[in-house]
mmCIF file of C-alpha atoms in Angstrom:
data_model
loop_
_atom_site.group_PDB
_atom_site.id
_atom_site.type_symbol
_atom_site.label_atom_id
_atom_site.label_comp_id
_atom_site.label_asym_id
_atom_site.label_seq_id
_atom_site.Cartn_x
_atom_site.Cartn_y
_atom_site.Cartn_z
ATOM 1 C CA MET P 1 -44.157 -59.694 -102.205
ATOM 2 C CA LYS P 2 -42.690 -57.162 -104.577
ATOM 3 C CA LEU P 3 -39.101 -55.917 -104.697
ATOM 4 C CA TYR P 4 -38.300 -52.612 -106.361
ATOM 5 C CA GLY P 5 -34.692 -52.919 -107.452
ATOM 6 C CA TYR P 6 -32.224 -52.548 -110.272
ATOM 7 C CA TRP P 7 -30.079 -55.271 -111.772
ATOM 8 C CA ARG P 8 -26.751 -53.597 -110.965
ATOM 9 C CA SER P 9 -27.653 -52.230 -107.518
ATOM 10 C CA SER P 10 -25.563 -53.995 -104.872
ATOM 11 C CA ALA P 11 -28.185 -53.352 -102.219
ATOM 12 C CA ALA P 12 -31.001 -54.854 -104.326
ATOM 13 C CA TYR P 13 -28.716 -57.797 -105.176
ATOM 14 C CA ARG P 14 -28.347 -58.524 -101.426
ATOM 15 C CA VAL P 15 -32.105 -58.766 -101.014
ATOM 16 C CA ARG P 16 -32.481 -60.977 -104.098
ATOM 17 C CA ILE P 17 -29.979 -63.440 -102.614
ATOM 18 C CA ALA P 18 -31.865 -63.519 -99.295
ATOM 19 C CA LEU P 19 -35.229 -64.070 -101.014
ATOM 20 C CA ASN P 20 -33.735 -66.945 -103.013
ATOM 21 C CA LEU P 21 -32.086 -68.548 -99.990
ATOM 22 C CA LYS P 22 -35.443 -68.494 -98.236
ATOM 23 C CA GLN P 23 -37.228 -69.650 -101.409
ATOM 24 C CA LEU P 24 -39.700 -66.796 -101.196
ATOM 25 C CA ASP P 25 -41.753 -65.877 -104.239
ATOM 26 C CA CYS P 26 -41.342 -62.249 -105.124
ATOM 27 C CA GLU P 27 -42.274 -60.066 -108.048
ATOM 28 C CA HIS P 28 -39.429 -57.823 -109.259
ATOM 29 C CA GLU P 29 -40.022 -54.283 -110.457
ATOM 30 C CA SER P 30 -37.142 -52.513 -112.135
ATOM 31 C CA VAL P 31 -36.339 -48.933 -111.141
ATOM 32 C CA HIS P 32 -33.826 -47.757 -113.729
ATOM 33 C CA LEU P 33 -31.175 -45.759 -111.878
ATOM 34 C CA VAL P 34 -29.905 -43.969 -114.992
ATOM 35 C CA LYS P 35 -32.779 -43.670 -117.514
ATOM 36 C CA ASP P 36 -35.006 -40.548 -117.315
ATOM 37 C CA GLY P 37 -32.451 -38.930 -114.970
ATOM 38 C CA GLY P 38 -32.958 -41.845 -112.579
ATOM 39 C CA GLN P 39 -36.425 -43.358 -112.106
ATOM 40 C CA GLN P 40 -35.782 -43.503 -108.346
ATOM 41 C CA HIS P 41 -36.435 -39.741 -108.387
ATOM 42 C CA SER P 42 -39.909 -40.086 -109.979
ATOM 43 C CA GLU P 43 -42.886 -38.885 -107.934
ATOM 44 C CA ALA P 44 -44.376 -42.397 -107.915
ATOM 45 C CA TYR P 45 -41.221 -44.001 -106.501
ATOM 46 C CA LYS P 46 -40.522 -41.137 -104.075
ATOM 47 C CA SER P 47 -43.922 -41.668 -102.484
ATOM 48 C CA LEU P 48 -42.944 -45.307 -101.891
ATOM 49 C CA ASN P 49 -39.397 -44.548 -100.743
ATOM 50 C CA PRO P 50 -38.573 -40.916 -99.893
ATOM 51 C CA MET P 51 -34.844 -41.774 -99.764
ATOM 52 C CA GLU P 52 -34.992 -42.167 -103.585
ATOM 53 C CA LEU P 53 -32.780 -45.235 -103.501
ATOM 54 C CA VAL P 54 -33.320 -48.928 -104.211
ATOM 55 C CA PRO P 55 -34.328 -51.433 -102.945
ATOM 56 C CA THR P 56 -37.810 -51.148 -101.497
ATOM 57 C CA LEU P 57 -39.710 -54.266 -100.415
ATOM 58 C CA VAL P 58 -43.486 -54.369 -100.354
ATOM 59 C CA ASP P 59 -44.892 -57.316 -98.404
ATOM 60 C CA GLY P 60 -48.685 -57.121 -98.423
ATOM 61 C CA ASP P 61 -49.452 -53.654 -97.071
ATOM 62 C CA PHE P 62 -46.044 -53.295 -95.451
ATOM 63 C CA THR P 63 -43.361 -51.203 -97.190
ATOM 64 C CA LEU P 64 -39.713 -51.217 -96.138
ATOM 65 C CA ASN P 65 -36.512 -49.651 -97.448
ATOM 66 C CA GLN P 66 -32.830 -50.180 -96.554
ATOM 67 C CA SER P 67 -31.407 -53.543 -97.606
ATOM 68 C CA MET P 68 -30.008 -54.333 -94.140
ATOM 69 C CA ALA P 69 -33.374 -53.689 -92.486
ATOM 70 C CA ILE P 70 -34.991 -55.859 -95.175
ATOM 71 C CA LEU P 71 -32.580 -58.753 -94.504
ATOM 72 C CA ASP P 72 -33.433 -58.479 -90.832
ATOM 73 C CA TYR P 73 -37.180 -58.360 -91.495
ATOM 74 C CA LEU P 74 -37.062 -61.369 -93.827
ATOM 75 C CA ASP P 75 -35.087 -63.355 -91.275
ATOM 76 C CA ALA P 76 -37.572 -62.529 -88.517
ATOM 77 C CA LYS P 77 -40.735 -63.060 -90.561
ATOM 78 C CA TYR P 78 -39.600 -66.057 -92.634
ATOM 79 C CA PRO P 79 -37.260 -67.998 -90.344
ATOM 80 C CA GLN P 80 -36.639 -70.858 -92.796
ATOM 81 C CA THR P 81 -32.939 -70.981 -93.808
ATOM 82 C CA PRO P 82 -31.668 -68.542 -91.138
ATOM 83 C CA LEU P 83 -29.223 -65.999 -92.500
ATOM 84 C CA LEU P 84 -27.284 -65.580 -89.252
ATOM 85 C CA PRO P 85 -25.640 -67.855 -86.670
ATOM 86 C CA ASN P 86 -27.854 -68.568 -83.671
ATOM 87 C CA THR P 87 -25.563 -67.753 -80.754
ATOM 88 C CA LEU P 88 -25.419 -64.156 -79.584
ATOM 89 C CA GLU P 89 -21.695 -63.680 -80.138
ATOM 90 C CA ASP P 90 -21.511 -65.420 -83.510
ATOM 91 C CA ASN P 91 -24.593 -63.556 -84.686
ATOM 92 C CA ALA P 92 -22.982 -60.227 -83.751
ATOM 93 C CA LYS P 93 -19.656 -61.084 -85.424
ATOM 94 C CA ALA P 94 -21.328 -62.125 -88.685
ATOM 95 C CA LYS P 95 -23.378 -58.924 -88.666
ATOM 96 C CA ALA P 96 -20.251 -56.829 -88.064
ATOM 97 C CA LEU P 97 -18.668 -58.334 -91.200
ATOM 98 C CA ALA P 98 -21.795 -57.447 -93.157
ATOM 99 C CA PHE P 99 -21.715 -53.866 -91.843
ATOM 100 C CA ASP P 100 -18.000 -53.584 -92.653
ATOM 101 C CA ILE P 101 -19.181 -53.815 -96.262
ATOM 102 C CA ALA P 102 -22.587 -52.121 -96.047
ATOM 103 C CA CYS P 103 -21.448 -49.109 -93.981
ATOM 104 C CA ASP P 104 -17.749 -48.692 -94.778
ATOM 105 C CA ILE P 105 -17.188 -49.900 -98.342
ATOM 106 C CA HIS P 106 -20.332 -49.821 -100.455
ATOM 107 C CA PRO P 107 -21.658 -46.309 -99.635
ATOM 108 C CA LEU P 108 -18.496 -44.690 -100.981
ATOM 109 C CA ASN P 109 -18.681 -46.406 -104.316
ATOM 110 C CA ASN P 110 -22.259 -46.354 -105.430
ATOM 111 C CA LEU P 111 -23.574 -44.630 -108.518
ATOM 112 C CA ARG P 112 -24.658 -41.290 -107.036
ATOM 113 C CA VAL P 113 -21.271 -40.816 -105.345
ATOM 114 C CA LEU P 114 -19.297 -41.590 -108.492
ATOM 115 C CA GLN P 115 -21.557 -39.174 -110.387
ATOM 116 C CA TYR P 116 -20.732 -36.430 -107.870
ATOM 117 C CA ILE P 117 -16.982 -37.059 -108.238
ATOM 118 C CA THR P 118 -17.017 -36.504 -112.004
ATOM 119 C CA GLY P 119 -19.890 -33.966 -111.897
ATOM 120 C CA PRO P 120 -19.718 -31.210 -109.247
ATOM 121 C CA LEU P 121 -16.136 -32.086 -108.236
ATOM 122 C CA GLY P 122 -15.087 -31.995 -111.910
ATOM 123 C CA GLN P 123 -12.721 -34.942 -111.560
ATOM 124 C CA SER P 124 -11.486 -37.083 -114.454
ATOM 125 C CA ASP P 125 -12.610 -40.655 -115.027
ATOM 126 C CA GLU P 126 -9.120 -41.663 -113.954
ATOM 127 C CA ALA P 127 -9.498 -39.912 -110.592
ATOM 128 C CA LYS P 128 -12.921 -41.507 -110.172
ATOM 129 C CA VAL P 129 -11.472 -44.976 -110.730
ATOM 130 C CA ALA P 130 -8.618 -44.202 -108.302
ATOM 131 C CA TRP P 131 -11.210 -43.162 -105.690
ATOM 132 C CA TYR P 132 -13.091 -46.398 -106.300
ATOM 133 C CA HIS P 133 -9.958 -48.536 -105.994
ATOM 134 C CA HIS P 134 -8.809 -46.684 -102.880
ATOM 135 C CA TRP P 135 -11.934 -47.528 -100.888
ATOM 136 C CA ILE P 136 -12.186 -51.087 -102.158
ATOM 137 C CA ASP P 137 -8.527 -51.661 -101.387
ATOM 138 C CA THR P 138 -8.805 -50.135 -97.903
ATOM 139 C CA GLY P 139 -11.902 -52.178 -97.133
ATOM 140 C CA PHE P 140 -10.969 -55.503 -98.722
ATOM 141 C CA LYS P 141 -7.458 -55.516 -97.185
ATOM 142 C CA SER P 142 -8.972 -55.177 -93.718
ATOM 143 C CA LEU P 143 -11.752 -57.617 -94.450
ATOM 144 C CA GLU P 144 -9.266 -60.194 -95.673
ATOM 145 C CA LYS P 145 -7.554 -60.048 -92.248
ATOM 146 C CA LYS P 146 -10.848 -60.537 -90.427
ATOM 147 C CA LEU P 147 -11.884 -63.400 -92.698
ATOM 148 C CA ALA P 148 -8.564 -65.150 -92.029
ATOM 149 C CA VAL P 149 -9.938 -65.611 -88.495
ATOM 150 C CA THR P 150 -13.681 -66.104 -89.087
ATOM 151 C CA ALA P 151 -14.046 -67.893 -92.430
ATOM 152 C CA GLY P 152 -14.832 -71.531 -93.034
ATOM 153 C CA THR P 153 -16.599 -72.422 -96.252
ATOM 154 C CA TYR P 154 -18.178 -68.961 -96.109
ATOM 155 C CA CYS P 155 -17.365 -65.627 -94.420
ATOM 156 C CA TYR P 156 -18.386 -66.758 -90.977
ATOM 157 C CA GLY P 157 -17.913 -70.459 -90.466
ATOM 158 C CA ASP P 158 -19.596 -72.974 -92.720
ATOM 159 C CA ASN P 159 -23.029 -71.434 -93.175
ATOM 160 C CA VAL P 160 -24.052 -68.626 -95.464
ATOM 161 C CA SER P 161 -24.780 -65.408 -93.560
ATOM 162 C CA TRP P 162 -25.434 -61.698 -94.101
ATOM 163 C CA ALA P 163 -21.683 -61.318 -94.556
ATOM 164 C CA ASP P 164 -21.712 -63.426 -97.749
ATOM 165 C CA ILE P 165 -24.911 -61.737 -98.906
ATOM 166 C CA CYS P 166 -23.078 -58.393 -98.717
ATOM 167 C CA LEU P 167 -19.722 -59.663 -99.972
ATOM 168 C CA VAL P 168 -20.747 -61.163 -103.300
ATOM 169 C CA PRO P 169 -22.460 -57.999 -104.660
ATOM 170 C CA GLN P 170 -19.470 -55.931 -103.530
ATOM 171 C CA VAL P 171 -17.081 -58.240 -105.381
ATOM 172 C CA TYR P 172 -19.281 -58.092 -108.504
ATOM 173 C CA ASN P 173 -19.019 -54.336 -108.299
ATOM 174 C CA ALA P 174 -15.243 -54.410 -107.778
ATOM 175 C CA GLU P 175 -14.810 -56.639 -110.818
ATOM 176 C CA ARG P 176 -16.697 -54.091 -112.945
ATOM 177 C CA PHE P 177 -13.997 -51.611 -111.978
ATOM 178 C CA ASN P 178 -11.237 -54.093 -112.791
ATOM 179 C CA VAL P 179 -10.028 -54.574 -109.238
ATOM 180 C CA ASP P 180 -7.446 -57.369 -109.206
ATOM 181 C CA MET P 181 -9.220 -59.814 -106.919
ATOM 182 C CA SER P 182 -6.200 -62.134 -106.680
ATOM 183 C CA GLN P 183 -4.923 -59.681 -104.043
ATOM 184 C CA TYR P 184 -7.691 -60.982 -101.782
ATOM 185 C CA PRO P 185 -7.534 -64.774 -101.975
ATOM 186 C CA ILE P 186 -9.926 -65.504 -99.096
ATOM 187 C CA ILE P 187 -12.567 -63.098 -100.419
ATOM 188 C CA GLN P 188 -12.106 -64.559 -103.880
ATOM 189 C CA ALA P 189 -12.465 -68.173 -102.717
ATOM 190 C CA ILE P 190 -15.584 -67.447 -100.638
ATOM 191 C CA THR P 191 -17.127 -65.556 -103.553
ATOM 192 C CA GLU P 192 -16.555 -68.507 -105.875
ATOM 193 C CA ARG P 193 -18.156 -70.915 -103.388
ATOM 194 C CA CYS P 194 -21.167 -68.603 -102.995
ATOM 195 C CA ARG P 195 -21.552 -68.182 -106.740
ATOM 196 C CA ALA P 196 -21.829 -71.955 -107.077
ATOM 197 C CA LEU P 197 -25.036 -71.866 -105.011
ATOM 198 C CA PRO P 198 -28.246 -71.473 -107.053
ATOM 199 C CA ALA P 199 -29.587 -68.753 -104.712
ATOM 200 C CA PHE P 200 -26.574 -66.550 -105.468
ATOM 201 C CA HIS P 201 -26.370 -67.469 -109.133
ATOM 202 C CA GLN P 202 -30.007 -66.628 -109.811
ATOM 203 C CA ALA P 203 -29.685 -63.311 -107.966
ATOM 204 C CA ALA P 204 -26.731 -62.147 -110.073
ATOM 205 C CA PRO P 205 -27.186 -58.918 -112.045
ATOM 206 C CA GLU P 206 -26.776 -60.559 -115.448
ATOM 207 C CA GLN P 207 -29.626 -62.971 -114.640
ATOM 208 C CA GLN P 208 -32.142 -60.177 -114.115
ATOM 209 C CA PRO P 209 -34.721 -59.306 -116.771
ATOM 210 C CA ASP P 210 -33.693 -55.612 -116.714
ATOM 211 C CA ALA P 211 -30.010 -56.419 -117.327
ATOM 212 C CA VAL P 212 -28.562 -54.702 -120.375
ATOM 213 C CA MET C 1 -16.801 -53.536 -70.662
ATOM 214 C CA LYS C 2 -14.466 -51.239 -72.515
ATOM 215 C CA LEU C 3 -15.283 -48.991 -75.460
ATOM 216 C CA TYR C 4 -12.538 -47.798 -77.758
ATOM 217 C CA GLY C 5 -13.825 -44.570 -79.255
ATOM 218 C CA TYR C 6 -13.133 -40.939 -79.968
ATOM 219 C CA TRP C 7 -15.083 -37.965 -78.671
ATOM 220 C CA ARG C 8 -16.037 -36.652 -82.111
ATOM 221 C CA SER C 9 -16.718 -40.002 -83.809
ATOM 222 C CA SER C 10 -20.426 -40.270 -84.666
ATOM 223 C CA ALA C 11 -20.275 -44.058 -84.558
ATOM 224 C CA ALA C 12 -18.697 -44.130 -81.081
ATOM 225 C CA TYR C 13 -21.232 -41.499 -79.947
ATOM 226 C CA ARG C 14 -24.070 -43.882 -80.942
ATOM 227 C CA VAL C 15 -22.665 -46.616 -78.740
ATOM 228 C CA ARG C 16 -22.148 -44.240 -75.817
ATOM 229 C CA ILE C 17 -25.836 -43.270 -75.977
ATOM 230 C CA ALA C 18 -26.914 -46.936 -76.001
ATOM 231 C CA LEU C 19 -24.663 -47.790 -73.039
ATOM 232 C CA ASN C 20 -26.108 -44.861 -71.082
ATOM 233 C CA LEU C 21 -29.719 -45.728 -71.933
ATOM 234 C CA LYS C 22 -29.076 -49.243 -70.644
ATOM 235 C CA GLN C 23 -27.150 -47.895 -67.646
ATOM 236 C CA LEU C 24 -24.202 -50.152 -68.376
ATOM 237 C CA ASP C 25 -20.846 -49.415 -66.787
ATOM 238 C CA CYS C 26 -18.135 -49.103 -69.365
ATOM 239 C CA GLU C 27 -14.547 -47.934 -69.398
ATOM 240 C CA HIS C 28 -13.746 -45.543 -72.261
ATOM 241 C CA GLU C 29 -10.435 -45.634 -74.077
ATOM 242 C CA SER C 30 -9.667 -42.810 -76.468
ATOM 243 C CA VAL C 31 -8.269 -43.608 -79.914
ATOM 244 C CA HIS C 32 -7.204 -40.252 -81.307
ATOM 245 C CA LEU C 33 -8.219 -40.188 -84.978
ATOM 246 C CA VAL C 34 -5.861 -37.354 -85.919
ATOM 247 C CA LYS C 35 -2.829 -37.443 -83.575
ATOM 248 C CA ASP C 36 0.181 -39.583 -84.641
ATOM 249 C CA GLY C 37 -1.329 -39.887 -88.146
ATOM 250 C CA GLY C 38 -4.390 -41.498 -86.560
ATOM 251 C CA GLN C 39 -3.997 -43.875 -83.618
ATOM 252 C CA GLN C 40 -6.577 -46.188 -85.215
ATOM 253 C CA HIS C 41 -3.772 -47.223 -87.578
ATOM 254 C CA SER C 42 -1.407 -48.278 -84.749
ATOM 255 C CA GLU C 43 -0.369 -51.934 -84.623
ATOM 256 C CA ALA C 44 -1.981 -52.353 -81.207
ATOM 257 C CA TYR C 45 -5.369 -51.054 -82.354
ATOM 258 C CA LYS C 46 -5.228 -52.859 -85.719
ATOM 259 C CA SER C 47 -4.876 -56.155 -83.921
ATOM 260 C CA LEU C 48 -8.082 -55.348 -82.022
ATOM 261 C CA ASN C 49 -9.954 -53.982 -85.046
ATOM 262 C CA PRO C 50 -8.453 -54.666 -88.488
ATOM 263 C CA MET C 51 -10.883 -52.162 -90.066
ATOM 264 C CA GLU C 52 -8.846 -49.394 -88.331
ATOM 265 C CA LEU C 53 -11.991 -47.479 -87.393
ATOM 266 C CA VAL C 54 -13.742 -46.707 -84.123
ATOM 267 C CA PRO C 55 -15.638 -47.875 -82.152
ATOM 268 C CA THR C 56 -14.629 -51.293 -80.842
ATOM 269 C CA LEU C 57 -16.398 -52.807 -77.845
ATOM 270 C CA VAL C 58 -14.687 -55.327 -75.593
ATOM 271 C CA ASP C 59 -17.088 -57.197 -73.298
ATOM 272 C CA GLY C 60 -15.131 -59.708 -71.239
ATOM 273 C CA ASP C 61 -13.262 -61.795 -73.811
ATOM 274 C CA PHE C 62 -15.594 -60.796 -76.637
ATOM 275 C CA THR C 63 -14.509 -58.095 -79.110
ATOM 276 C CA LEU C 64 -16.866 -56.470 -81.589
ATOM 277 C CA ASN C 65 -16.610 -53.660 -84.132
ATOM 278 C CA GLN C 66 -19.247 -51.796 -86.201
ATOM 279 C CA SER C 67 -21.528 -49.534 -84.187
ATOM 280 C CA MET C 68 -24.740 -51.017 -85.640
ATOM 281 C CA ALA C 69 -23.663 -54.558 -84.747
ATOM 282 C CA ILE C 70 -22.747 -53.283 -81.268
ATOM 283 C CA LEU C 71 -26.201 -51.705 -80.769
ATOM 284 C CA ASP C 72 -27.752 -55.008 -81.774
ATOM 285 C CA TYR C 73 -25.481 -57.007 -79.465
ATOM 286 C CA LEU C 74 -26.165 -54.709 -76.498
ATOM 287 C CA ASP C 75 -29.909 -54.957 -77.089
ATOM 288 C CA ALA C 76 -29.776 -58.762 -77.214
ATOM 289 C CA LYS C 77 -27.418 -59.253 -74.281
ATOM 290 C CA TYR C 78 -28.728 -56.496 -72.015
ATOM 291 C CA PRO C 79 -32.466 -56.304 -72.751
ATOM 292 C CA GLN C 80 -33.226 -53.628 -70.140
ATOM 293 C CA THR C 81 -34.488 -50.423 -71.829
ATOM 294 C CA PRO C 82 -35.038 -51.948 -75.300
ATOM 295 C CA LEU C 83 -33.746 -49.762 -78.107
ATOM 296 C CA LEU C 84 -36.296 -50.934 -80.680
ATOM 297 C CA PRO C 85 -40.081 -51.367 -80.880
ATOM 298 C CA ASN C 86 -41.226 -54.916 -80.135
ATOM 299 C CA THR C 87 -43.463 -55.681 -83.104
ATOM 300 C CA LEU C 88 -41.839 -57.040 -86.243
ATOM 301 C CA GLU C 89 -42.991 -54.261 -88.558
ATOM 302 C CA ASP C 90 -42.266 -51.375 -86.198
ATOM 303 C CA ASN C 91 -38.891 -52.863 -85.354
ATOM 304 C CA ALA C 92 -38.009 -53.033 -89.065
ATOM 305 C CA LYS C 93 -39.203 -49.471 -89.769
ATOM 306 C CA ALA C 94 -37.192 -48.006 -86.891
ATOM 307 C CA LYS C 95 -34.116 -49.908 -88.055
ATOM 308 C CA ALA C 96 -34.585 -48.633 -91.616
ATOM 309 C CA LEU C 97 -34.507 -45.040 -90.323
ATOM 310 C CA ALA C 98 -31.287 -45.813 -88.472
ATOM 311 C CA PHE C 99 -29.741 -47.330 -91.607
ATOM 312 C CA ASP C 100 -30.862 -44.332 -93.673
ATOM 313 C CA ILE C 101 -28.364 -42.429 -91.546
ATOM 314 C CA ALA C 102 -25.731 -45.103 -90.889
ATOM 315 C CA CYS C 103 -25.503 -46.366 -94.495
ATOM 316 C CA ASP C 104 -26.525 -43.413 -96.664
ATOM 317 C CA ILE C 105 -25.526 -40.231 -94.846
ATOM 318 C CA HIS C 106 -22.750 -40.769 -92.329
ATOM 319 C CA PRO C 107 -20.274 -42.824 -94.427
ATOM 320 C CA LEU C 108 -19.943 -40.014 -96.978
ATOM 321 C CA ASN C 109 -19.048 -37.408 -94.429
ATOM 322 C CA ASN C 110 -16.656 -38.955 -91.984
ATOM 323 C CA LEU C 111 -13.098 -37.840 -91.402
ATOM 324 C CA ARG C 112 -11.242 -40.200 -93.748
ATOM 325 C CA VAL C 113 -13.537 -39.281 -96.657
ATOM 326 C CA LEU C 114 -13.156 -35.539 -96.122
ATOM 327 C CA GLN C 115 -9.388 -36.047 -95.906
ATOM 328 C CA TYR C 116 -9.430 -37.803 -99.292
ATOM 329 C CA ILE C 117 -11.430 -34.971 -100.869
ATOM 330 C CA THR C 118 -8.867 -32.322 -99.930
ATOM 331 C CA GLY C 119 -5.881 -34.712 -100.167
ATOM 332 C CA PRO C 120 -5.693 -37.002 -103.245
ATOM 333 C CA LEU C 121 -8.577 -35.241 -105.031
ATOM 334 C CA GLY C 122 -6.880 -31.870 -104.406
ATOM 335 C CA GLN C 123 -10.178 -30.074 -103.727
ATOM 336 C CA SER C 124 -10.481 -26.779 -101.854
ATOM 337 C CA ASP C 125 -11.955 -26.503 -98.363
ATOM 338 C CA GLU C 126 -14.920 -24.813 -100.030
ATOM 339 C CA ALA C 127 -15.545 -27.833 -102.293
ATOM 340 C CA LYS C 128 -15.185 -30.129 -99.277
ATOM 341 C CA VAL C 129 -17.843 -28.185 -97.382
ATOM 342 C CA ALA C 130 -20.108 -28.220 -100.468
ATOM 343 C CA TRP C 131 -19.694 -32.011 -100.639
ATOM 344 C CA TYR C 132 -20.576 -32.272 -96.961
ATOM 345 C CA HIS C 133 -23.664 -30.074 -97.324
ATOM 346 C CA HIS C 134 -24.802 -31.911 -100.453
ATOM 347 C CA TRP C 135 -25.004 -35.306 -98.727
ATOM 348 C CA ILE C 136 -26.493 -33.931 -95.527
ATOM 349 C CA ASP C 137 -29.081 -31.995 -97.490
ATOM 350 C CA THR C 138 -29.965 -34.991 -99.690
ATOM 351 C CA GLY C 139 -30.277 -37.255 -96.662
ATOM 352 C CA PHE C 140 -31.983 -34.925 -94.205
ATOM 353 C CA LYS C 141 -34.564 -33.733 -96.767
ATOM 354 C CA SER C 142 -35.640 -37.329 -97.373
ATOM 355 C CA LEU C 143 -35.474 -38.230 -93.697
ATOM 356 C CA GLU C 144 -37.654 -35.247 -92.822
ATOM 357 C CA LYS C 145 -40.371 -36.679 -95.130
ATOM 358 C CA LYS C 146 -40.160 -40.102 -93.507
ATOM 359 C CA LEU C 147 -40.242 -38.621 -90.003
ATOM 360 C CA ALA C 148 -43.375 -36.630 -90.886
ATOM 361 C CA VAL C 149 -45.050 -40.056 -90.992
ATOM 362 C CA THR C 150 -43.250 -42.001 -88.247
ATOM 363 C CA ALA C 151 -42.300 -39.498 -85.552
ATOM 364 C CA GLY C 152 -43.976 -38.983 -82.213
ATOM 365 C CA THR C 153 -41.853 -37.627 -79.388
ATOM 366 C CA TYR C 154 -38.897 -39.344 -81.058
ATOM 367 C CA CYS C 155 -38.076 -40.606 -84.574
ATOM 368 C CA TYR C 156 -40.322 -43.625 -84.371
ATOM 369 C CA GLY C 157 -43.287 -43.055 -82.109
ATOM 370 C CA ASP C 158 -42.823 -42.093 -78.493
ATOM 371 C CA ASN C 159 -39.905 -44.283 -77.468
ATOM 372 C CA VAL C 160 -36.232 -43.739 -78.126
ATOM 373 C CA SER C 161 -34.872 -46.152 -80.753
ATOM 374 C CA TRP C 162 -31.799 -46.801 -82.897
ATOM 375 C CA ALA C 163 -33.083 -44.067 -85.194
ATOM 376 C CA ASP C 164 -32.603 -41.394 -82.500
ATOM 377 C CA ILE C 165 -29.294 -42.931 -81.483
ATOM 378 C CA CYS C 166 -28.078 -42.422 -85.055
ATOM 379 C CA LEU C 167 -29.793 -39.079 -85.624
ATOM 380 C CA VAL C 168 -28.361 -37.059 -82.749
ATOM 381 C CA PRO C 169 -24.669 -37.718 -83.602
ATOM 382 C CA GLN C 170 -25.397 -36.924 -87.264
ATOM 383 C CA VAL C 171 -26.983 -33.594 -86.286
ATOM 384 C CA TYR C 172 -24.029 -32.795 -84.018
ATOM 385 C CA ASN C 173 -21.796 -33.396 -87.000
ATOM 386 C CA ALA C 174 -23.961 -31.264 -89.322
ATOM 387 C CA GLU C 175 -23.867 -28.383 -86.849
ATOM 388 C CA ARG C 176 -20.065 -28.488 -86.869
ATOM 389 C CA PHE C 177 -20.279 -27.827 -90.607
ATOM 390 C CA ASN C 178 -22.771 -25.000 -90.083
ATOM 391 C CA VAL C 179 -25.726 -26.732 -91.689
ATOM 392 C CA ASP C 180 -28.820 -24.585 -91.150
ATOM 393 C CA MET C 181 -30.909 -27.031 -89.126
ATOM 394 C CA SER C 182 -34.022 -24.822 -89.276
ATOM 395 C CA GLN C 183 -34.550 -26.328 -92.758
ATOM 396 C CA TYR C 184 -35.391 -29.606 -90.993
ATOM 397 C CA PRO C 185 -37.855 -28.718 -88.241
ATOM 398 C CA ILE C 186 -38.850 -32.290 -87.333
ATOM 399 C CA ILE C 187 -35.230 -33.460 -87.094
ATOM 400 C CA GLN C 188 -34.394 -30.374 -85.063
ATOM 401 C CA ALA C 189 -37.285 -30.866 -82.623
ATOM 402 C CA ILE C 190 -36.521 -34.564 -82.079
ATOM 403 C CA THR C 191 -32.852 -33.763 -81.535
ATOM 404 C CA GLU C 192 -33.719 -31.177 -78.883
ATOM 405 C CA ARG C 193 -35.955 -33.677 -77.073
ATOM 406 C CA CYS C 194 -33.229 -36.327 -77.149
ATOM 407 C CA ARG C 195 -30.598 -33.899 -75.923
ATOM 408 C CA ALA C 196 -32.752 -33.204 -72.869
ATOM 409 C CA LEU C 197 -32.353 -36.853 -71.804
ATOM 410 C CA PRO C 198 -29.371 -37.524 -69.504
ATOM 411 C CA ALA C 199 -28.294 -40.585 -71.560
ATOM 412 C CA PHE C 200 -27.859 -38.415 -74.652
ATOM 413 C CA HIS C 201 -26.441 -35.430 -72.799
ATOM 414 C CA GLN C 202 -23.743 -37.474 -71.067
ATOM 415 C CA ALA C 203 -22.780 -39.174 -74.346
ATOM 416 C CA ALA C 204 -22.209 -35.867 -76.156
ATOM 417 C CA PRO C 205 -18.728 -35.255 -77.575
ATOM 418 C CA GLU C 206 -18.026 -32.208 -75.404
ATOM 419 C CA GLN C 207 -18.721 -34.283 -72.266
ATOM 420 C CA GLN C 208 -15.972 -36.809 -73.048
ATOM 421 C CA PRO C 209 -12.622 -36.696 -71.251
ATOM 422 C CA ASP C 210 -10.717 -36.678 -74.563
ATOM 423 C CA ALA C 211 -12.654 -33.666 -75.906
ATOM 424 C CA VAL C 212 -10.451 -30.755 -76.911
#
């Protein structure tokens, strides 16, 4: 298996955590999102993933993009260490938490969006950071309320799930932008417990060979 | 079953299509996203869905948010008319197309984001429309390339899937912003074929009782 990713990409980080939890061997290929105007826009990468985003997983002759589809595929193909609860309702609730992050928080704060804010929209760095904080704050405040009901050791009960796999990269990202995480004590506590697990630790951006 | 939604919400529209395809009876409750400063922010709705977004599905005593988690739940609980291919690889590919839209196109263009562009960022309506067109164009151009490989009658082969359920509401939205859909002939043709199906037609915004 080969994962095309980038050390700081939250979406690639999710997949790295899942691969580690399932103890799957995987080669990592770095796609530098900034160098050369963004290597994700190269002809070679575009032919692999026309969305021009990371990650892309290649498993034998099968190629798949979208981190959430990749999590799902890995869980179906490699069922060891399931990444979701096994009852219908719990499964759905854990997924909803993951999508709260993957659909309603992360897309607003990734690199290409922040570049558009300071580029074509001509906004200051200050306005860009305010934008970032606004969406994190909106999302994390709501998430904190949901986690007050669903969390045990992790986001949904006492087993790691997609929700944690999405949460930890989002918190890493928020910390880069100096979000005061003490405002979100449940999120903070879950993140710390996840980070203590080798699968999460080894997937962290600063552990990757392409980290700067 | 009861669906809290809004006629123009793309995410609620997805769920309406799925309910219709599965011929499930469902009561619809309108949450007006503009009136009263947005009814999704009311105390009553917040207690149902702390994310303060639509849709929310209530099925007996089970409450679920996030349209993609709801599609998944409906498919697992009510397996009639499956909404995904049944082989592992095809299933994953169809989901990836759906997430291309749900994670990388739609979140950048929904109401609260456009409100922030003209509100706190102080941008003109013209800049807001340029923002909208930029993300639609980026996403649809890439999607058109993927569909050139995967599409049959619908986005993924000849059966309706999550990809179509996400595509048609996104195209509806793009048309509202006067995107020239003739630039994307495959997307346009698939959309027309979907719209000819009663399940899609009856789920359309203008068919809803809360449509203005």
